[in-house]
XYZ file of C-alpha atoms in Angstrom:
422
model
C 88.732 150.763 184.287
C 86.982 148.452 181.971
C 85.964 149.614 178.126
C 82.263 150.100 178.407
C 80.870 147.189 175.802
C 79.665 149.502 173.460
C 82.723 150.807 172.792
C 84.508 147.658 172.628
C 82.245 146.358 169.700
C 83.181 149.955 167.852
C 86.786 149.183 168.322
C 86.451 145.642 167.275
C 84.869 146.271 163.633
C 86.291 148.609 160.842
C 85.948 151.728 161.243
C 83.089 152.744 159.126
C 81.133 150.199 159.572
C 80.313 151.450 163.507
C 81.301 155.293 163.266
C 78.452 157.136 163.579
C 76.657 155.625 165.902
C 72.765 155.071 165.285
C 71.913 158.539 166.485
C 74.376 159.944 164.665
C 77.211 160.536 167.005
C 81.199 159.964 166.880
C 81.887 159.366 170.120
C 80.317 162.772 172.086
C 79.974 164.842 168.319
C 77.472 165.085 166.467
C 73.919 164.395 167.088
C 70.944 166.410 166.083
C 69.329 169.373 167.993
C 66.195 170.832 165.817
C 62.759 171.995 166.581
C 60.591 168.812 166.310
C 58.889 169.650 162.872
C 62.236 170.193 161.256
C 63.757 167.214 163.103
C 60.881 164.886 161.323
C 62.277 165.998 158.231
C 65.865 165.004 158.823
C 64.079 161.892 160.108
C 62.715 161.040 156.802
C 65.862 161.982 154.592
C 67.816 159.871 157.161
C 65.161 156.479 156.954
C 65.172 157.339 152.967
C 69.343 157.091 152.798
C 69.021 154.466 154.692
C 66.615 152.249 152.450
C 67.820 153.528 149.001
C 71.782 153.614 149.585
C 72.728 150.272 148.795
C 70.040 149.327 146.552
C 71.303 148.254 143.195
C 68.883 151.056 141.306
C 70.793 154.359 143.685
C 74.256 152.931 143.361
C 73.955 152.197 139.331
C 72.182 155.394 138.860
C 75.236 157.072 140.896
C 77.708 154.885 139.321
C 76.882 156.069 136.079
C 76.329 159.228 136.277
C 80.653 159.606 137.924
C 81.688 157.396 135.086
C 80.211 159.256 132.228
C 78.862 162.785 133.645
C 81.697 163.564 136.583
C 84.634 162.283 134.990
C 85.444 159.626 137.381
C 87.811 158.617 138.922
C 90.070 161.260 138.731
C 94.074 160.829 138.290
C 97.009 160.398 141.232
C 99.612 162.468 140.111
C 103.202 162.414 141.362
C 104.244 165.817 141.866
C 107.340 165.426 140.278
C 108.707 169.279 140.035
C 107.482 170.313 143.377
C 109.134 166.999 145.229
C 112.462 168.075 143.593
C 112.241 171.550 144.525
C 112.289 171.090 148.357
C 115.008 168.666 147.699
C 113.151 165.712 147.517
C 111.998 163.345 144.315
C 111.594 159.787 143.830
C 116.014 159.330 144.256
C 115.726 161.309 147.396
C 112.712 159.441 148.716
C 110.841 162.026 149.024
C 107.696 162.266 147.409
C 103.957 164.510 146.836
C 101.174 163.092 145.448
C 98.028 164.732 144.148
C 94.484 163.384 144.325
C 93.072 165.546 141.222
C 89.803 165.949 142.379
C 90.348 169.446 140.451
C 89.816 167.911 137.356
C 86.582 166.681 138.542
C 83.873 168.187 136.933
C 83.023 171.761 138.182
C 86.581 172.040 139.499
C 85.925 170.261 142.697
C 85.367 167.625 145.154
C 81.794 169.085 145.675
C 80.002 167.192 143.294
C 80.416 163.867 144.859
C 77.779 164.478 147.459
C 75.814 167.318 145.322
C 74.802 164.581 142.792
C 73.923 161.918 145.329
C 72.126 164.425 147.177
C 70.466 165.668 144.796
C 69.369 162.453 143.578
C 68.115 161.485 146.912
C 66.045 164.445 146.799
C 64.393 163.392 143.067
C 64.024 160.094 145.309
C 61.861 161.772 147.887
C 59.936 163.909 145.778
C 61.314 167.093 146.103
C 61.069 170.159 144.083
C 63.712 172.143 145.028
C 67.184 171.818 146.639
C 68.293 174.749 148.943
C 71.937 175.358 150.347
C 74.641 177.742 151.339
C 78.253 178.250 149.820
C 81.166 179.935 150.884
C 84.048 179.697 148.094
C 81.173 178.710 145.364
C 82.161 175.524 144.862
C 78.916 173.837 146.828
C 76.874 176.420 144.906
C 78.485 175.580 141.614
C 77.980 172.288 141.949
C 74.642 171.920 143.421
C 73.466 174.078 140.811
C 75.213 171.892 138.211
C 73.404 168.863 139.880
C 69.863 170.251 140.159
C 70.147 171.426 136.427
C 70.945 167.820 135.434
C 67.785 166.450 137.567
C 65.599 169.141 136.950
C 65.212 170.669 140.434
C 65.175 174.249 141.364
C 67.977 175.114 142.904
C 68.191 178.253 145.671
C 72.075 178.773 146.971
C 72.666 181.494 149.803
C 76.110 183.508 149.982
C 77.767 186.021 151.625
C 77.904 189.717 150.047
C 81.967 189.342 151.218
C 82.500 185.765 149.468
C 80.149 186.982 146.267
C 82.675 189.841 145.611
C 85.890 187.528 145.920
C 84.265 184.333 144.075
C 82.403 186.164 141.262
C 83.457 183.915 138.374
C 81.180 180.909 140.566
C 78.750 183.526 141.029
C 78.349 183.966 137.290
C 78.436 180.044 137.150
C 75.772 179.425 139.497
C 73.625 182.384 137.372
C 73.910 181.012 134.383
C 72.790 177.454 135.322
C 69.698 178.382 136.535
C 70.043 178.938 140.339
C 68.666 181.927 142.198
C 71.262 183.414 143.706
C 70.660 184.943 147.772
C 73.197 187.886 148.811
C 73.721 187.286 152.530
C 74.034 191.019 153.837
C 73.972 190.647 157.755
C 76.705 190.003 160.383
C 80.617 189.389 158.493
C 78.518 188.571 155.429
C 80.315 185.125 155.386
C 79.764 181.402 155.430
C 78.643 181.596 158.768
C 75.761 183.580 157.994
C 75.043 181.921 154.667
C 74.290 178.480 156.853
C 72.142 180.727 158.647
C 69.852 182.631 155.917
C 69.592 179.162 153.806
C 68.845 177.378 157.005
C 65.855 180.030 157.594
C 64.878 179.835 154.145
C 64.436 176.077 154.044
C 62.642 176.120 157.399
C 59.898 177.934 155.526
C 59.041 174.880 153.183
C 60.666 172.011 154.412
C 57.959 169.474 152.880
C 59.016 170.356 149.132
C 62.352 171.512 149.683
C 65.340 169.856 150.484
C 68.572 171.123 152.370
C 71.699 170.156 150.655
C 74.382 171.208 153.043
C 77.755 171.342 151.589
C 80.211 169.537 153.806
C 80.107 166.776 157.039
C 78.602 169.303 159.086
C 75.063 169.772 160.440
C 72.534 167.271 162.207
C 72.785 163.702 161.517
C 72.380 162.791 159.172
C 74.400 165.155 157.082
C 77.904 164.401 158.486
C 77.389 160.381 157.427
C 75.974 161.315 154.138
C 78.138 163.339 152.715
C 81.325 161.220 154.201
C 79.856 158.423 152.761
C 79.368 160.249 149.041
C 82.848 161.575 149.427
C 84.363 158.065 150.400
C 85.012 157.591 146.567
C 88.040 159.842 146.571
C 89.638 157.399 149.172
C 88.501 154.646 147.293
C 90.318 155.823 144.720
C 92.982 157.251 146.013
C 93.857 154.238 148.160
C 93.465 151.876 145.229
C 95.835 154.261 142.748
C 98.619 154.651 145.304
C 98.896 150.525 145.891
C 98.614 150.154 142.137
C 100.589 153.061 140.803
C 102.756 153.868 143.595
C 103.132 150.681 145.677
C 101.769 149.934 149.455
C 100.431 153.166 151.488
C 101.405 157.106 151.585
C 103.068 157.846 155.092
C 100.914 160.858 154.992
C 97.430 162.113 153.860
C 96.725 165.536 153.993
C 93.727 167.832 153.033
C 91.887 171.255 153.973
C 89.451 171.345 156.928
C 86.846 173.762 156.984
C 83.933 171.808 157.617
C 86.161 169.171 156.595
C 84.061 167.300 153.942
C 87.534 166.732 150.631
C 89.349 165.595 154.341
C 86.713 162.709 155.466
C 86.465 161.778 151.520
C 90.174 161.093 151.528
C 91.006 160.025 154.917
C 88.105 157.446 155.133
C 89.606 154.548 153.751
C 93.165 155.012 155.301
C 91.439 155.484 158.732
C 91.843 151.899 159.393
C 95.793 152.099 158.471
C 97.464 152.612 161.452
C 100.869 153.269 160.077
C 99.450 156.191 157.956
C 99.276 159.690 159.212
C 95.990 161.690 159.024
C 96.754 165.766 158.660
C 93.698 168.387 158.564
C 95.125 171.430 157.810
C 93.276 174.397 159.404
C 93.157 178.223 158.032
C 95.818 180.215 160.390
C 94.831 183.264 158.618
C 96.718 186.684 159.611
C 97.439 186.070 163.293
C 96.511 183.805 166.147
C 94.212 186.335 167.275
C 90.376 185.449 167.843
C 89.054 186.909 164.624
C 92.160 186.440 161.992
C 91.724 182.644 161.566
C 89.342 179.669 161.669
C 91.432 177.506 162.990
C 88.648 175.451 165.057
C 90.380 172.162 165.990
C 93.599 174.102 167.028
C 91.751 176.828 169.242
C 88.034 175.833 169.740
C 86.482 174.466 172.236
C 83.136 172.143 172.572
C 79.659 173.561 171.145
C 76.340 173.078 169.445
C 75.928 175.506 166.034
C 73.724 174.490 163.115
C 72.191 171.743 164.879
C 75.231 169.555 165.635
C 77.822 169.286 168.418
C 81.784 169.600 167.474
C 84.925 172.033 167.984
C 83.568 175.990 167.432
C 85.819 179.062 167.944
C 83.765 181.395 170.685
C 83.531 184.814 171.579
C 81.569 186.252 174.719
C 78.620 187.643 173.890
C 77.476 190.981 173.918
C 75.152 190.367 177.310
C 77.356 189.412 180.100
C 74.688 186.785 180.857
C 74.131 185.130 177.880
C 76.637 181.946 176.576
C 79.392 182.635 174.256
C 78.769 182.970 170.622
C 80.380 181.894 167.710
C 83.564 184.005 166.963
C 84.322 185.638 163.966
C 86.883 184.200 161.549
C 88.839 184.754 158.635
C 90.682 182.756 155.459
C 91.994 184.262 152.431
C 89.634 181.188 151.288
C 86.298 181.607 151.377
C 85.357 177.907 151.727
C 87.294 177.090 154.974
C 86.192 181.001 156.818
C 83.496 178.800 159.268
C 83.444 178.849 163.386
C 83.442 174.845 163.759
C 84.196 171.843 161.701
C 82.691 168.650 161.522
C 81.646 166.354 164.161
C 83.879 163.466 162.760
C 86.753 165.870 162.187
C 86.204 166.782 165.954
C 85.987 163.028 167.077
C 89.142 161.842 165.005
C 91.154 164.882 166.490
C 90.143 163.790 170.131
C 91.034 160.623 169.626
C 94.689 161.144 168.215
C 93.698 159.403 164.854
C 94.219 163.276 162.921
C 97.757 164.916 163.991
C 97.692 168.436 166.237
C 98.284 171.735 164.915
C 98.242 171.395 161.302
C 97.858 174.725 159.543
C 98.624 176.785 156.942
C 98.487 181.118 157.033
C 97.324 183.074 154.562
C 100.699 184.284 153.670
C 101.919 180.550 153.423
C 98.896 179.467 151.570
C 100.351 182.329 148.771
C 103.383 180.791 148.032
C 101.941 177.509 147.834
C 99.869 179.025 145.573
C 102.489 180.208 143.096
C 104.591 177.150 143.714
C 102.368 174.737 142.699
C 100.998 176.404 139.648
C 104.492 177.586 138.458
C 106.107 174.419 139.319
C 103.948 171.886 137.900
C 101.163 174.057 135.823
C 98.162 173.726 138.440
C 96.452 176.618 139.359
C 94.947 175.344 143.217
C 91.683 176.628 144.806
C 92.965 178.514 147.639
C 91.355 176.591 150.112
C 93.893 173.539 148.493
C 96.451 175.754 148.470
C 96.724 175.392 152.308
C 97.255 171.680 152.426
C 99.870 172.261 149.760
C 101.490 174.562 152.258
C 101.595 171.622 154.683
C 102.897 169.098 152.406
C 105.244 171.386 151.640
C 106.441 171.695 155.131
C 106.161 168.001 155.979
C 108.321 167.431 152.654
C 110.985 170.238 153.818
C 111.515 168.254 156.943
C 112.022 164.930 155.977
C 114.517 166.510 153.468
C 116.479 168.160 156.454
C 116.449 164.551 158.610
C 117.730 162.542 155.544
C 113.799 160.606 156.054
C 112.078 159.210 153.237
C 108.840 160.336 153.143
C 105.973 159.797 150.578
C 102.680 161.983 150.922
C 99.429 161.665 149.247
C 97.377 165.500 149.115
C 93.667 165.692 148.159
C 94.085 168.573 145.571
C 89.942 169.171 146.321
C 89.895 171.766 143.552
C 90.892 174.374 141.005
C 92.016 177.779 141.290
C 89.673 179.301 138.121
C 87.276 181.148 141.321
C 90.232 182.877 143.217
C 92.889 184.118 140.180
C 90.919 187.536 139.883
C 91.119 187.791 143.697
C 94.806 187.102 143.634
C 96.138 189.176 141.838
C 93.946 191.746 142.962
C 95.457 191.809 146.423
C-alpha cells in the first residue's frame, strides 16, 4: 500500500523540522485533550512560542543567560576509569562518554527548559509560574529561574519524594518558592502533576504551568524538546570535535523522558547511531514495582496527552483502567507514562526495546561511577549508567569496539542522604 502523502513529506525532511505535527502529534501521540477554557490557554502559550522563538531578542536573551548564568555548554568527558574497568578503554575500543549536564547549574539538565520557560512566561505577562517535581530537580530549578526573573514560583511534591529529596526541598525553600506537600494517593509524581495541575486551573490567566519534562498537551512535549535540544547540540558537536565522527550509542533515563529527547534530538537523523531510553525496572516485573512504561504499557490519555501508560483495572468493574502504581528508587523517573515522542520513536524502531535498569543495578552503578571516576550521579542517571555499563560489558565479551555517549542529566547531592540510609 502506498505512503499516505503526508507522511511521505515527514519522511522526506529532517526530522525536527516535521515532528510534531501542527496539532501537536508524533505520529498517533500526543495531542491535547483539555476543557476548552484551559485549552485557550495552551493556545496562547503555543501562538506566543511560536512568534517569540526565533526572534533575535528570545534567542540572545536565552543565549546569554546559558553562557554566563547556566554555565554553558557543559563538558564531554571520556570515562576513562570506568571504560577500563569492564575491560574496555580507548586500546580496547571500548569507550563511555559523559554529557556533564551535572555540572550544569542546579545539578541538572532541568534548567534548560525552566529558564526558557520561564522567560516565555515574563514574555506573556505572567506573575507566577506553577509546576510539579518528583526528584526536585524541576522544582530546584524552576525556583532558581523564577528567582532570577522575578516570578513567584509555586512547586507541588509528593509527601514520599519530599522525605527522600529533602536537601532540594531545602533548596527550593530557601529561594523563595512555596512549597505544596502532595498527601493523597502514593504521594508521588503522579499525584504531584495532579494537585499542581488543579492548582493552576484555578488562575490560569496570571499563572503559568511550567511542566517539567516532554510530557503533557501540546505544546509542552515540543517546547521543552526544543529547550533541551542544546545538550545534543552540544554533545554532537564535542564528540566530532573531541572524539571524532559519531558515538555508536546514546543512552539516557526515561521517565517522562525530557535529558533523553535533549540528547537524542540531534542524532535522530543518524541512522547508524543507536538510540537507548533506559526505563526504571524497579524491584520486580510486577505491576506496581517499576515504571517501566515503554516496556509494559500500553496506549492512553493522562495529563492531557496521548502516549505509553502502565494500567491497572479500576476499582468499578465498569469503569476504564486507571493509571497503575509505580515505583523507582528515583524519584524523578516513578511516573505511569512517558512522553508522546518517547512513545512515537519507540513505535517506530528509532529507540531500541527493553532498555532498563533495576533498582539494585542502578546501586552499583551508583558506587561505580562515583568511586571509579569521582562523580556522585543523580539516581535517576545512575540507571543509564547501569545500561552503558551493560552495553560496554558486551562488546568486551564479543571482542566489538564500541564507543557510547551517556547524558549524565545530573548530580547525586539530592539522593546521598537517601543512600546510605537504605
Amino acid at each position: 500500500m502506498a505512503t499516505p502523502l503526508g507522511e511521505q513529506q515527514q519522511q522526506q525532511q529532517p526530522y525536527l523540522a516535521s515532528h510534531p505535527d501542527e496539532n501537536g502529534y508524533f505520529g498517533r501521540f500526543g495531542g491535547s485533550f483539555l476543557p476548552p477554557d484551559l485549552q485557550q490557554q495552551m493556545d496562547e502559550i503555543k501562538n506566543q512560542y511560536l512568534k517569540i522563538r526565533d526572534t533575535p531578542e528570545f534567542l540572545n536573551e536565552l543565549n546569554e543567560i546559558r553562557k554566563n548564568y547556566q554555565g554553558r555548554p557543559t563538558p564531554l568527558q571520556y570515562a576513562k576509569r570506568l571504560s577500563e574497568s569492564l575491560g574496555g578503554g580507548k586500546s580496547q575500543g571500548v569507550e563511555i562518554y559523559l554529557k556533564r549536564e551535572d555540572l550544569n547549574h542546579t545539578g541538572a539538565h532541568k534548567l534548560n527548559h525552566c529558564m526558557a520557560e520561564v522567560l516565555l512566561a515574563k514574555h506573556l505577562g505572567k506573575r507566577k509560574v506553577i509546576a510539579e517535581t518528583g526528584a526536585g530537580q524541576h522544582g530546584v530549578a524552576l525556583a532558581t529561574a523564577a528567582a532570577f526573573f522575578g516570578l513567584e514560583c509555586e512547586i507541588h511534591m509528593g509527601e514520599v519524594d519530599m522525605a527522600k529529596e529533602r536537601p532540594n526541598v531545602t533548596r527550593m525553600r530557601i529561594l523563595g518558592c512555596k512549597v505544596v506537600a502532595v498527601t493523597h494517593g502514593l504521594k508521588t509524581l503522579k499525584e504531584a502533576v495532579d494537585s499542581a495541575f488543579e492548582a493552576y486551573m484555578k488562575d490560569p490567566v496570571t499563572a503559568m504551568y511550567c511542566i517539567g519534562s516532554v510530557v503533557g498537551p501540546h505544546p509542552f512535549p515540543m517546547m521543552v524538546r526544543n529547550f533541551q535540544q542544546v545538550v545534543g547540540e552540544e554533545a554532537k558537536a564535542q564528540f566530532e570535535e573531541d572524539v571524532g565522527g559519531l558515538p555508536d550509542h546514546v543512552i539516557a533515563c526515561c521517565g517522562g523522558g525530557s535529558n533523553a529527547m535533549g540528547i537524542f534530538s540531534t542524532f535522530i537523523d543518524e541512522k547508524s547511531v543507536k538510540l537507548h531510553a533506559v526505563e526504571p525496572l524497579g524491584r520486580s516485573s510486577a505491576l506496581g514495582d517499576h515504571a517501566a512504561s515503554l516496556g509494559s504499557g500500553s496506549e492512553g490519555v493522562m495529563h492531557g496527552f496521548n502516549s505509553i501508560m502502565l494500567k491497572a483495572p479500576s476499582t468499578d468493574p465498569s469503569e476504564a483502567p486507571v493509571p497503575a502504581a509505580v515505583h523507582s528508587i528515583a524519584s524523578g523517573l516513578d511516573y505511569p507514562s512517558v512522553g508522546p515522542e518517547q512513545a512515537y520513536l519507540s513505535s517506530i524502531g528509532r529507540t531500541e526495546k527493553g532498555c532498563g535498569a533495576t533498582d539494585d543495578e542502578t546501586i552499583k552503578a551508583f558506587f561505580d561511577l562515583s568511586r571509579l571516576e569521582g562523580i556522585i550521579p543523580a539516581l535517576e542517571s545512575a540507571h543509564a549508567i547501569a545500561w552503558a555499563i551493560k552495553i560496554a560489558k558486551e562488546a568486551v565479551e564479543k571482542g566489538e569496539k564500541t564507543r557510547i555517549l551517556v547524558n549524565l542529566s545530573g548530580r547525586g547531592d539530592k539522593d546521598i542522604d537517601y543512600v546510605i540510609e537504605h
